[in-house]
PDB file of C-alpha atoms in Angstrom:
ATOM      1  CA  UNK A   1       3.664   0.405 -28.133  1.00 70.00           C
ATOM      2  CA  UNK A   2       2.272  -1.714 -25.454  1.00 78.00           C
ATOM      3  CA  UNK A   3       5.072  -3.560 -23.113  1.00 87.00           C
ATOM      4  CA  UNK A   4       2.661  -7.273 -23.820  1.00 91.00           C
ATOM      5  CA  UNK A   5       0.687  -7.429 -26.500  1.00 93.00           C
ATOM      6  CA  UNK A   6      -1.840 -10.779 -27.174  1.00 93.00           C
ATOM      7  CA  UNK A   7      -4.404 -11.138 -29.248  1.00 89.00           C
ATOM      8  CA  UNK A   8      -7.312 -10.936 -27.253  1.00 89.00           C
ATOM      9  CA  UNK A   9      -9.031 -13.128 -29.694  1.00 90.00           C
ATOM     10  CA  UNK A  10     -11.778 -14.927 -29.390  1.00 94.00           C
ATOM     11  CA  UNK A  11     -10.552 -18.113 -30.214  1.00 96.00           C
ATOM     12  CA  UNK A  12     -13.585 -20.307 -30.172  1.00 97.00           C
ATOM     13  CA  UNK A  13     -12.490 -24.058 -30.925  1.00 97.00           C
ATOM     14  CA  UNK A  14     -14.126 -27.525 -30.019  1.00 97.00           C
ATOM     15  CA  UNK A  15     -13.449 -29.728 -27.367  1.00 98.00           C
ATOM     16  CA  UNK A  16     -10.407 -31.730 -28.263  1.00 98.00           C
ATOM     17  CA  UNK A  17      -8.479 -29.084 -30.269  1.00 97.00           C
ATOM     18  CA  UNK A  18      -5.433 -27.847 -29.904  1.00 98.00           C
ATOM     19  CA  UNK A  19      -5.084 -24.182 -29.653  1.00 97.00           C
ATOM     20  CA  UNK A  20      -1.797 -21.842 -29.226  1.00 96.00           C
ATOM     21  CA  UNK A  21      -1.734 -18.542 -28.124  1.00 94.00           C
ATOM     22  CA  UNK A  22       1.465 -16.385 -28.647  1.00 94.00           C
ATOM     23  CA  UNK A  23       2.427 -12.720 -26.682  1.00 94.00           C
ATOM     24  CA  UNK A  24       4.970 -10.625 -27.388  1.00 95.00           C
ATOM     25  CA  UNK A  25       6.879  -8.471 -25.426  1.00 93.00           C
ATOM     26  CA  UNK A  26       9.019  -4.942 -25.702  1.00 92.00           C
ATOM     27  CA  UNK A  27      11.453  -5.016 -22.727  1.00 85.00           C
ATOM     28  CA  UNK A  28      14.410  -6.881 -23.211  1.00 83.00           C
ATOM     29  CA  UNK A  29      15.556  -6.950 -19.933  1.00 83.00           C
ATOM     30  CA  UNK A  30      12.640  -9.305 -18.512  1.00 82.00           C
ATOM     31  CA  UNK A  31      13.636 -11.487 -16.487  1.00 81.00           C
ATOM     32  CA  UNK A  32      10.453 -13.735 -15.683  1.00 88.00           C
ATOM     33  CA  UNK A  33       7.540 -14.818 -17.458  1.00 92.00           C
ATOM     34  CA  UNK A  34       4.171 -16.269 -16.647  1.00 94.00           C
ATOM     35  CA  UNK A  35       0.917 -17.234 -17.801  1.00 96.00           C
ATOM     36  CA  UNK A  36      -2.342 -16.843 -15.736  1.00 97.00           C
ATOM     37  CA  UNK A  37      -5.792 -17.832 -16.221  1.00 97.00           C
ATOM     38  CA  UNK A  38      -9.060 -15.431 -15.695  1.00 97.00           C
ATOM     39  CA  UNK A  39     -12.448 -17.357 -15.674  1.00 96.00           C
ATOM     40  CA  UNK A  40     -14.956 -14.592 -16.558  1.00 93.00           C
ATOM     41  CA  UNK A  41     -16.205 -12.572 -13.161  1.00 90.00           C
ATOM     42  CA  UNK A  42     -13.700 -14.257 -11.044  1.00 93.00           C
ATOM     43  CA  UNK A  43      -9.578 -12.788 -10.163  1.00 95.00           C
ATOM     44  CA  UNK A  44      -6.479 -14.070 -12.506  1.00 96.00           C
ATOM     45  CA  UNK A  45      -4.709 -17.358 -11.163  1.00 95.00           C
ATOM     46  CA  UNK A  46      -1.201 -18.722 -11.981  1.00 94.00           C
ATOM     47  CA  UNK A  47      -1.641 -21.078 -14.282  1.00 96.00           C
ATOM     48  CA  UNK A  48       1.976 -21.889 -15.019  1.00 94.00           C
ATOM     49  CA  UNK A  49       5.508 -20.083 -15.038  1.00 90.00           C
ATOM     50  CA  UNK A  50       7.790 -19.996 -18.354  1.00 91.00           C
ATOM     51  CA  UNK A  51      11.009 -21.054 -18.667  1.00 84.00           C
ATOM     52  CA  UNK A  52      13.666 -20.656 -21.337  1.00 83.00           C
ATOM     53  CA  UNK A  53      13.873 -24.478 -21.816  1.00 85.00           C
ATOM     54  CA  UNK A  54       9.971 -24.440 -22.123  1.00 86.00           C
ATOM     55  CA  UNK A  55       7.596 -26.540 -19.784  1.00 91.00           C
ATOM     56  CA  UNK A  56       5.248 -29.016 -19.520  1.00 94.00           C
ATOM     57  CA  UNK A  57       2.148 -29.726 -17.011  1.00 94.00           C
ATOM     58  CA  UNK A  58      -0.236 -31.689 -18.421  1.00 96.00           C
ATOM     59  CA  UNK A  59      -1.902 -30.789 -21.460  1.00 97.00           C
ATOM     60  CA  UNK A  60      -0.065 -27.190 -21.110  1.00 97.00           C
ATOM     61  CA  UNK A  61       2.978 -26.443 -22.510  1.00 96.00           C
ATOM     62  CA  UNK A  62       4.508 -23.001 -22.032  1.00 96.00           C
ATOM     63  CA  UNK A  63       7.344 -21.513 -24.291  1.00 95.00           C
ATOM     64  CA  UNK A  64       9.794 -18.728 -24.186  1.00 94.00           C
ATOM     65  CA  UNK A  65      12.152 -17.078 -27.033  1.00 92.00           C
ATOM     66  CA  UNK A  66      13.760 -14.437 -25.230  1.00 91.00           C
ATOM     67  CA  UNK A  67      15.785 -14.085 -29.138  1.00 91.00           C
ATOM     68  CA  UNK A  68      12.319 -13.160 -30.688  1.00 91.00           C
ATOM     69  CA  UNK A  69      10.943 -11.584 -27.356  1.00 93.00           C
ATOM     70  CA  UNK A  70       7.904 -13.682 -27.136  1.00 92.00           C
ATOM     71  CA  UNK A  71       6.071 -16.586 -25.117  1.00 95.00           C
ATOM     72  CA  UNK A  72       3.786 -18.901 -26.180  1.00 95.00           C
ATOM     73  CA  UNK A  73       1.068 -21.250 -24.778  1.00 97.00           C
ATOM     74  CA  UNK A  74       0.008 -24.363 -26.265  1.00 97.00           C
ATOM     75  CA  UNK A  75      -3.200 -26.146 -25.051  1.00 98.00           C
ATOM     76  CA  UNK A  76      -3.781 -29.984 -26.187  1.00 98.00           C
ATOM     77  CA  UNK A  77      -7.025 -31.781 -25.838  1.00 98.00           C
ATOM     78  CA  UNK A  78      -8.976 -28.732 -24.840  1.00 98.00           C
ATOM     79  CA  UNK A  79     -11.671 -29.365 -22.535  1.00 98.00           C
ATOM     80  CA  UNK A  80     -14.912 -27.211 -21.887  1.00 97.00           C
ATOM     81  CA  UNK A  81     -13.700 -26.152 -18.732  1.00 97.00           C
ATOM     82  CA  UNK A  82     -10.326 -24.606 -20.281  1.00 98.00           C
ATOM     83  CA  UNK A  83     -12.479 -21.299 -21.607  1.00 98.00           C
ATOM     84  CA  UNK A  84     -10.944 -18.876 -19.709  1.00 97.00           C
ATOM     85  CA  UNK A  85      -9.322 -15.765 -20.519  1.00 96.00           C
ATOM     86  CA  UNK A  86      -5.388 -16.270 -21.004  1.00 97.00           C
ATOM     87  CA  UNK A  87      -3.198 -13.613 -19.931  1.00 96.00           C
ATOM     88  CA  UNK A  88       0.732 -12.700 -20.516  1.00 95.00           C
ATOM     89  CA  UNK A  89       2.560 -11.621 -17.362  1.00 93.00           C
ATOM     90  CA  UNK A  90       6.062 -10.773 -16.908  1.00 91.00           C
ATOM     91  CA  UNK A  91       8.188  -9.265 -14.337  1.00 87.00           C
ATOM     92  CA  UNK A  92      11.144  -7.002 -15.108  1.00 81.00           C
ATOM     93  CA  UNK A  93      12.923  -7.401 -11.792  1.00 75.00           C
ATOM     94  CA  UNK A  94      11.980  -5.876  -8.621  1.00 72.00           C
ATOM     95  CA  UNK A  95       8.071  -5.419  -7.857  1.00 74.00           C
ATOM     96  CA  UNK A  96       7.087  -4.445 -11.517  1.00 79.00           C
ATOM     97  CA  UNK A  97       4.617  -6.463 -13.039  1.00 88.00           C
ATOM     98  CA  UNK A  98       3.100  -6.250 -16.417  1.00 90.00           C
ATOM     99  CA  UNK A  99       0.043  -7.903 -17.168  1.00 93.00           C
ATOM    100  CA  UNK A 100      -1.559  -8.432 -20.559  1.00 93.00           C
ATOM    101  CA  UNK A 101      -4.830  -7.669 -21.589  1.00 93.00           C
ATOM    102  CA  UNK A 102      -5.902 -11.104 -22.355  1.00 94.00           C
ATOM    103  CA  UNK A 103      -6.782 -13.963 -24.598  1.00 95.00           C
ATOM    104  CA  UNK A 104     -10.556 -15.313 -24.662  1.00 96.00           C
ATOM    105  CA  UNK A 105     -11.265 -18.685 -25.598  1.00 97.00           C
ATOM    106  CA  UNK A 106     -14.387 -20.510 -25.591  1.00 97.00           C
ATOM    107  CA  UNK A 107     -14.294 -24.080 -26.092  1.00 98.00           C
ATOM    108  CA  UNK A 108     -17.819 -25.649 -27.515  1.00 96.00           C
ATOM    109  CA  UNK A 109     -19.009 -29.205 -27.398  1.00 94.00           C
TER     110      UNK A 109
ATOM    111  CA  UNK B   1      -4.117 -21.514   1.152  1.00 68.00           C
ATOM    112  CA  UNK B   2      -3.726 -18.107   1.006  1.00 65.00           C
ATOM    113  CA  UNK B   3      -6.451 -15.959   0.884  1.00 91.00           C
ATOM    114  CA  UNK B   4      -7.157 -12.281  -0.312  1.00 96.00           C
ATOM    115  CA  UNK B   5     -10.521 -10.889   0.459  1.00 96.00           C
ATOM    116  CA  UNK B   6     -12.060  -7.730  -0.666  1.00 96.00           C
ATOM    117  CA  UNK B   7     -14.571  -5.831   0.933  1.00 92.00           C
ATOM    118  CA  UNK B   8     -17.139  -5.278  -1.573  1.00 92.00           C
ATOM    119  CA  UNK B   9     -17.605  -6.987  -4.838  1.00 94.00           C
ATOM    120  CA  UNK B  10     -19.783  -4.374  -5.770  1.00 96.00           C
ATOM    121  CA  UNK B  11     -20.204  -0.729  -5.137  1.00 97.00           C
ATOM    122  CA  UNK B  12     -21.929   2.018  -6.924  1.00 97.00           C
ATOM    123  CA  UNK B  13     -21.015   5.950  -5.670  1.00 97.00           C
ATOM    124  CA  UNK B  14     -21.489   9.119  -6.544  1.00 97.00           C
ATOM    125  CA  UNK B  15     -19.363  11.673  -8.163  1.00 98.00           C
ATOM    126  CA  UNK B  16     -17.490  13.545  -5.727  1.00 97.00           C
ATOM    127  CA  UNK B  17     -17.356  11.058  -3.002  1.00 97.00           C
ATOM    128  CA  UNK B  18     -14.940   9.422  -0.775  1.00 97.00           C
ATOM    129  CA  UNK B  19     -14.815   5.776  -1.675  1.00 97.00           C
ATOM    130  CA  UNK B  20     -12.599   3.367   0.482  1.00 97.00           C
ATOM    131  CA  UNK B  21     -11.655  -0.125  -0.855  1.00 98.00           C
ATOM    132  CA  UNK B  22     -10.056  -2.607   1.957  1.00 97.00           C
ATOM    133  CA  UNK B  23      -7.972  -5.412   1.208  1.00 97.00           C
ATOM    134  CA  UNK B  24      -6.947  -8.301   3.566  1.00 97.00           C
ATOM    135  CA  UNK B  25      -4.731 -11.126   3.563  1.00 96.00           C
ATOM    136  CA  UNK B  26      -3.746 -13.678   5.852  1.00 94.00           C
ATOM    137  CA  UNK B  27      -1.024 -15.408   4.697  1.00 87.00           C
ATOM    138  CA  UNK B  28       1.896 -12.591   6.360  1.00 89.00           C
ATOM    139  CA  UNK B  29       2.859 -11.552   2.826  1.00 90.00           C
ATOM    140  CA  UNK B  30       5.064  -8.911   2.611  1.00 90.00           C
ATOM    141  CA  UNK B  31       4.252  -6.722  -0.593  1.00 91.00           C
ATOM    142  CA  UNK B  32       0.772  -5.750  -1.690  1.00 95.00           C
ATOM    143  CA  UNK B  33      -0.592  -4.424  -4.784  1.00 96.00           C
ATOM    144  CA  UNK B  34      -3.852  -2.615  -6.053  1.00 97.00           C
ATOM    145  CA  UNK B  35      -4.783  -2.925  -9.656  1.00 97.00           C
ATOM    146  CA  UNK B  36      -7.271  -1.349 -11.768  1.00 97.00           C
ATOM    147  CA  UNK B  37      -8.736  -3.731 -14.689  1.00 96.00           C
ATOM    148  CA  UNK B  38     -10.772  -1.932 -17.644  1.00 94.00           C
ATOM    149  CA  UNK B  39     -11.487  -4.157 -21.410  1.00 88.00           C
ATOM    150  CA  UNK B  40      -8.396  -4.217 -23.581  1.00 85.00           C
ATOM    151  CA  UNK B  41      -6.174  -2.642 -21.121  1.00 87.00           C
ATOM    152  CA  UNK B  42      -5.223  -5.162 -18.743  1.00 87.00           C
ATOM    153  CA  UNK B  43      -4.197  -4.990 -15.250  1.00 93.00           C
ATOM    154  CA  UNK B  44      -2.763  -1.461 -14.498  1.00 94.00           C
ATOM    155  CA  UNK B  45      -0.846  -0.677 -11.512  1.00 95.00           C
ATOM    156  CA  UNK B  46      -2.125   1.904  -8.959  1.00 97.00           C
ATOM    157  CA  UNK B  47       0.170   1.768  -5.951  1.00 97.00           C
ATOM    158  CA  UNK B  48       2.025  -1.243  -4.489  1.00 95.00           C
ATOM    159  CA  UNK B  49       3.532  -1.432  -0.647  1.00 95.00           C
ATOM    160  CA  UNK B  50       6.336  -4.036   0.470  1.00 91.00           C
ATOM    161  CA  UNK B  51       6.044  -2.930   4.281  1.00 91.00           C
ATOM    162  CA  UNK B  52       3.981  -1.924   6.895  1.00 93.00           C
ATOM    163  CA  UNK B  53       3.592   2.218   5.808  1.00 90.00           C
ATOM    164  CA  UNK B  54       5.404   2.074   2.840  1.00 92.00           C
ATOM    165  CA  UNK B  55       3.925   2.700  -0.426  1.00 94.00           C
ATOM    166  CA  UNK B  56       4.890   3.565  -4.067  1.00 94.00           C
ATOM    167  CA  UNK B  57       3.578   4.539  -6.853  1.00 95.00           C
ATOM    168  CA  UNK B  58       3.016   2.156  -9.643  1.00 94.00           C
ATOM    169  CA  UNK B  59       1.645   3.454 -13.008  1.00 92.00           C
ATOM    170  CA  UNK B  60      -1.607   5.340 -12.735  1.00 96.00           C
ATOM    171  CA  UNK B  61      -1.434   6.583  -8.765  1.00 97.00           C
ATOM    172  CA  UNK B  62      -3.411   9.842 -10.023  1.00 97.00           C
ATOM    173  CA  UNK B  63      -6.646  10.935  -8.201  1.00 97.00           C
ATOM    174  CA  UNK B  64      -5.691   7.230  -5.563  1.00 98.00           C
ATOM    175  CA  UNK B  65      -3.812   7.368  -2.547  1.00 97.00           C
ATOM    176  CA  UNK B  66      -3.456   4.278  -0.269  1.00 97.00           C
ATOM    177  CA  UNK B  67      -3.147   3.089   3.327  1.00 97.00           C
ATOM    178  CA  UNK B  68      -0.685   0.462   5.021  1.00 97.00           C
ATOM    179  CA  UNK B  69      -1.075   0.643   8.793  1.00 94.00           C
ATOM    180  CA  UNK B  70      -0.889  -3.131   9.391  1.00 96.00           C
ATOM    181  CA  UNK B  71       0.793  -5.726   7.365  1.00 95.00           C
ATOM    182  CA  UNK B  72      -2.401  -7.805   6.854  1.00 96.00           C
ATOM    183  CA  UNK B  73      -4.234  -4.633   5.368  1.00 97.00           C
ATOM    184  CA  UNK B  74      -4.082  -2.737   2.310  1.00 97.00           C
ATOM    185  CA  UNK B  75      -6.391   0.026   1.590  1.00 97.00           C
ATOM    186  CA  UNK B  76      -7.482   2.129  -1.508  1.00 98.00           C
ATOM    187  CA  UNK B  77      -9.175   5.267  -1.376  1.00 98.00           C
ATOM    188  CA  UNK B  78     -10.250   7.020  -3.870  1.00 97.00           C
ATOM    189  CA  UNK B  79     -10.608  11.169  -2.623  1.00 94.00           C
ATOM    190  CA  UNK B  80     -13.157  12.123  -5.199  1.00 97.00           C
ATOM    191  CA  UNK B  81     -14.278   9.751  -7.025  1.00 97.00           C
ATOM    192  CA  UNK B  82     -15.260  10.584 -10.757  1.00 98.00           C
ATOM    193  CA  UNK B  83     -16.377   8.529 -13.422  1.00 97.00           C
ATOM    194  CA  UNK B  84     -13.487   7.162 -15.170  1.00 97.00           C
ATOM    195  CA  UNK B  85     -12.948   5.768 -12.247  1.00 98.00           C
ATOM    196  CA  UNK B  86     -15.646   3.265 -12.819  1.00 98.00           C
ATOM    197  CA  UNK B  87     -13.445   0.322 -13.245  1.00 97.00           C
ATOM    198  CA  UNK B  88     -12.848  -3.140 -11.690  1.00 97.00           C
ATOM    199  CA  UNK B  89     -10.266  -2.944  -8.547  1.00 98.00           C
ATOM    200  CA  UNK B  90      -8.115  -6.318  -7.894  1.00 98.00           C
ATOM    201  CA  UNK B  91      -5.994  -6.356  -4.697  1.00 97.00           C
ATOM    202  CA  UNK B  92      -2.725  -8.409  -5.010  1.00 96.00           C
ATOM    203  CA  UNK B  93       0.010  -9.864  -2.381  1.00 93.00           C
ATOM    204  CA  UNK B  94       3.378 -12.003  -2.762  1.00 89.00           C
ATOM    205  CA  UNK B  95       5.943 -13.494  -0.542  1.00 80.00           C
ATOM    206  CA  UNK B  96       9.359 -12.121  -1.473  1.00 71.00           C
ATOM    207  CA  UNK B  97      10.979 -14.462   1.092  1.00 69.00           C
ATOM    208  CA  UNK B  98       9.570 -17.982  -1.156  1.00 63.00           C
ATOM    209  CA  UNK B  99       9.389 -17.439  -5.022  1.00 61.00           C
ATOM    210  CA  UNK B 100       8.110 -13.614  -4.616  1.00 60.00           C
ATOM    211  CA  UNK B 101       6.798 -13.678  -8.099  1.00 75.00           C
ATOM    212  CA  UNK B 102       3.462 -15.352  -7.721  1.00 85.00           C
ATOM    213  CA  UNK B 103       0.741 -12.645  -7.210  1.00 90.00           C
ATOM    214  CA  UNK B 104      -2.760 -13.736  -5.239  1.00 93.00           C
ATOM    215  CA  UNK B 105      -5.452 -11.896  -6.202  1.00 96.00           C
ATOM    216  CA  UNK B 106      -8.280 -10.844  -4.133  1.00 96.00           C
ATOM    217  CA  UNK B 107     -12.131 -11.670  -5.942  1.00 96.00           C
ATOM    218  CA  UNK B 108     -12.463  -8.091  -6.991  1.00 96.00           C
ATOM    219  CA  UNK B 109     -14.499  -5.362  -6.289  1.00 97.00           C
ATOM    220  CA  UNK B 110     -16.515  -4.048  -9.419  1.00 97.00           C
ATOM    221  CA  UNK B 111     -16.910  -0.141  -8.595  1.00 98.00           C
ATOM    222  CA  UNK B 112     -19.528   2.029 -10.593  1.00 98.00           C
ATOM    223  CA  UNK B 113     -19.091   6.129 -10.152  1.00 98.00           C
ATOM    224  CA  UNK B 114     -22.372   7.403 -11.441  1.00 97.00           C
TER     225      UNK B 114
END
């Protein structure tokens, strides 16, 4: 079993949808959690961290459930420049870092 | 802002030859990663360093070895490079003295091993 797992879709939705994305994860003891953004050709970014209590920036909103061992990320309003791939990253402590293979969406006009 | 630069964003070699991949930041970041990307796999982790000539393996160090002489500089080098190594290579660094968990990526270097 994979340590993240995401559906790497595609999700292809219009502009102005709202689209969720959810990841799981298998290590329990996980202590941070993250969600970057990969435009297609170019290096992953930070896009936001996630928090037990769940955040907000903007039209993101990040959740965790460390119960249920998985994150989610919520995207309001999406715009044409939100297509992206969408990738799950946590770090167990230390300098191990597991990344996700990704979620693709496409937004259309 | 901090920057990571690559080399190459593109190399093609041959089977059997030495290929060296440079990475360079300038931000005095302590720890520095190399990373492997291939489709539906993610980011894998080849070898990581969190000194001047230190380095560990991460998860796949096999047929890579690596090279930290200065803090600035982390390099990959592939001995004899064969064709599953044909992969995208993404050099990482973080602060451990701020947050330590934000990772800047370099722009990539697409390598082809024909």
């Amino acid at each position: 079993r994979k340590e993240v797992e995401q559906d790497p879709g595609p999700f292809n939705v219009p502009e102005g949808a709202t689209v969720a994305f959810n990841c799981t994860y298998s290590n329990s003891a996980s202590q941070s959690f993250f969600w970057y953004r990969q435009d297609c050709r170019k290096e992953p970014k930070l896009l936001m961290s996630v928090y037990s209590s769940g955040n907000e920036d903007g039209r993101f909103t990040a959740q965790l459930n460390r119960a249920s061992q998985y994150i989610s990320l919520l995207i309001r309003d999406s715009k044409l420049s939100d297509s992206a791939t969408y990738l799950c990253v946590l770090n167990t402590g230390g300098f191990k870092t597991i990344f996700g293979a990704g979620t693709r969406l496409f937004v259309k006009a | 802002d901090v920057k990571v630069t690559q080399s190459s964003r593109y190399l093609v070699k041959r089977t059997g030859e030495k290929v060296f991949l440079e990475c360079v930041q300038d931000m005095d970041h302590e720890n520095m990663f190399w990373y492997r990307q291939d489709p539906g796999l993610g980011l894998r982790l080849i070898y990581f360093s969190y000194d001047v000539k230190m380095k560990e393996k991460g998860d796949i160090p096999e047929g890579y070895s690596v090279s930290r002489e200065k803090k600035e500089r982390f390099s990959l080098i592939l001995e004899s490079a064969s064709t599953n190594q044909t992969s995208m290579y993404l050099c990482a660094s973080t602060d451990p003295r701020g947050d330590g968990n934000e990772q800047f990526f370099g722009p990539g270097t697409r390598l082809t091993v024909l």
